[in-house]
């Protein structure tokens, strides 16, 4: 019996505004507990919320980039539930009239493009945070996060596998980063995800019972939790059990999900209109202005680089895999019109540099002018590639132009015949056996001698010149003996 999997994702994005959604408190991560609070976000009697226009516009910006329709009339609702991190005992959210609806996001699936429909994206406020490490069995509460603007992006159940869910999330995050609407840092909770999954027998019309999974701190956890849940549900159905509709928690240490509570219905929240925020309509001018401010998104940027710079699909994918990398690429190419060389260097050297140090590309400071100069030095043969590698690292860490590093440290490539002659003579004298092997026709022995010359010059010798001159010296010696 074959089974089909249906997955839907709810992504919460904290919008990168200076202040909170409905009050003037700062929206910064990492301040002292409760330092960023006021009567509004603490829900004190008599306080009134005011919508933050920047939060609203970032929400519209994201909705438009996800091809959503913007709702004519914006209004907010109260979603009631009791929890100690929610001071008002309700969350200001949007219920039946979300800010935007009916969008889509295209993702690559097996060399094809799959369209994942976006059901809705609405604006709401975040809750505070409970701190359970206080000791003595007590928990403390920090309301700095209470009232921070959140955009909830809900997909239709169009995803058919945990891998597709992973791709969707990666793609969505990339777009959010291009839009600069959020820091998208899952460790700091500025990007969070809940997933729901159901399984049914192939060909069955109705969807299976939906299980929601919470506590997913990384995209890899989302994928692992969905894989686990998929197997658990198929095994249960095969043994004739029924799947309970419930919310489960992902336990990353044990790599399994466990029941948390039975799923609430919308009616459990007793939604009603937020009477303190008047409804308003969004003018076509506002939508037009926000739309005009949208940056070029990864998909079209990739297509443009393939068309105008003749990059391969693979290179263009990597270059556009972060906005920062793509910006750096374009700024460098503007100074040094060698797109392929620039792309190669960024992909091989910069990505490796960041990877080895576990850094995000955004955290690596590279000046386009420095990178352009480094590539010019390599292409002119002024420095060898091994030396360039070291100069690249030093140029990032010291922010000194590569030309200056090369001059100051005397790293220029040695192509001068007289300078190489002495080094080659020394290497020949010190490796009599290898020289004999070369004469006996062993190619690897010749390569070894080149390696020794490179080593003696700390990589500064021009390897082609070394090879030519070495061959010459060896044949002269043969001729002389
Ligand atoms: Zn406040």
mmCIF file of N, CA and C and ligand atoms in Angstrom, residues 20 22-26 36-43 143-144 146-147, ligand 1:
data_model
loop_
_atom_site.group_PDB
_atom_site.id
_atom_site.type_symbol
_atom_site.label_atom_id
_atom_site.label_comp_id
_atom_site.label_asym_id
_atom_site.label_seq_id
_atom_site.Cartn_x
_atom_site.Cartn_y
_atom_site.Cartn_z
ATOM 1 N N UNK A 20 8.391 48.467 18.519
ATOM 2 C CA UNK A 20 7.429 47.355 18.511
ATOM 3 C C UNK A 20 6.197 47.672 17.645
ATOM 4 N N UNK A 22 2.915 47.972 18.334
ATOM 5 C CA UNK A 22 1.819 48.848 18.768
ATOM 6 C C UNK A 22 2.226 49.842 19.851
ATOM 7 N N UNK A 23 3.535 49.970 20.124
ATOM 8 C CA UNK A 23 3.999 50.967 21.087
ATOM 9 C C UNK A 23 5.395 51.421 20.654
ATOM 10 N N UNK A 24 5.980 52.362 21.385
ATOM 11 C CA UNK A 24 7.270 52.930 20.971
ATOM 12 C C UNK A 24 8.481 52.229 21.552
ATOM 13 N N UNK A 25 8.286 51.115 22.267
ATOM 14 C CA UNK A 25 9.429 50.409 22.862
ATOM 15 C C UNK A 25 10.374 49.893 21.778
ATOM 16 N N UNK A 26 11.673 49.847 22.114
ATOM 17 C CA UNK A 26 12.671 49.377 21.155
ATOM 18 C C UNK A 26 12.467 47.902 20.850
ATOM 19 N N UNK A 36 12.759 46.831 27.900
ATOM 20 C CA UNK A 36 12.054 47.415 26.763
ATOM 21 C C UNK A 36 10.568 47.153 26.908
ATOM 22 N N UNK A 37 9.962 47.801 27.868
ATOM 23 C CA UNK A 37 8.524 47.603 28.111
ATOM 24 C C UNK A 37 7.887 48.937 28.462
ATOM 25 N N UNK A 38 6.568 48.995 28.302
ATOM 26 C CA UNK A 38 5.814 50.206 28.642
ATOM 27 C C UNK A 38 4.389 49.767 28.968
ATOM 28 N N UNK A 39 3.537 50.664 29.409
ATOM 29 C CA UNK A 39 2.176 50.247 29.765
ATOM 30 C C UNK A 39 1.443 49.535 28.626
ATOM 31 N N UNK A 40 1.724 49.911 27.349
ATOM 32 C CA UNK A 40 0.998 49.285 26.234
ATOM 33 C C UNK A 40 1.382 47.818 26.089
ATOM 34 N N UNK A 41 2.692 47.553 26.009
ATOM 35 C CA UNK A 41 3.072 46.152 25.764
ATOM 36 C C UNK A 41 3.009 45.319 27.042
ATOM 37 N N UNK A 42 2.829 45.973 28.199
ATOM 38 C CA UNK A 42 2.592 45.217 29.435
ATOM 39 C C UNK A 42 1.088 45.020 29.661
ATOM 40 N N UNK A 43 0.280 45.630 28.780
ATOM 41 C CA UNK A 43 -1.169 45.443 28.877
ATOM 42 C C UNK A 43 -1.771 46.093 30.107
ATOM 43 N N UNK A 143 9.345 40.488 29.243
ATOM 44 C CA UNK A 143 8.361 41.019 28.286
ATOM 45 C C UNK A 143 8.999 41.845 27.159
ATOM 46 N N UNK A 144 10.334 41.810 27.023
ATOM 47 C CA UNK A 144 10.961 42.579 25.934
ATOM 48 C C UNK A 144 10.409 42.175 24.569
ATOM 49 N N UNK A 146 7.414 40.943 24.025
ATOM 50 C CA UNK A 146 5.963 41.151 23.929
ATOM 51 C C UNK A 146 5.676 42.386 23.085
ATOM 52 N N UNK A 147 4.915 42.198 22.010
ATOM 53 C CA UNK A 147 4.567 43.327 21.159
ATOM 54 C C UNK A 147 5.483 43.530 19.963
HETATM 55 ZN ZN1 LIG B 1 5.950 48.986 24.881
#
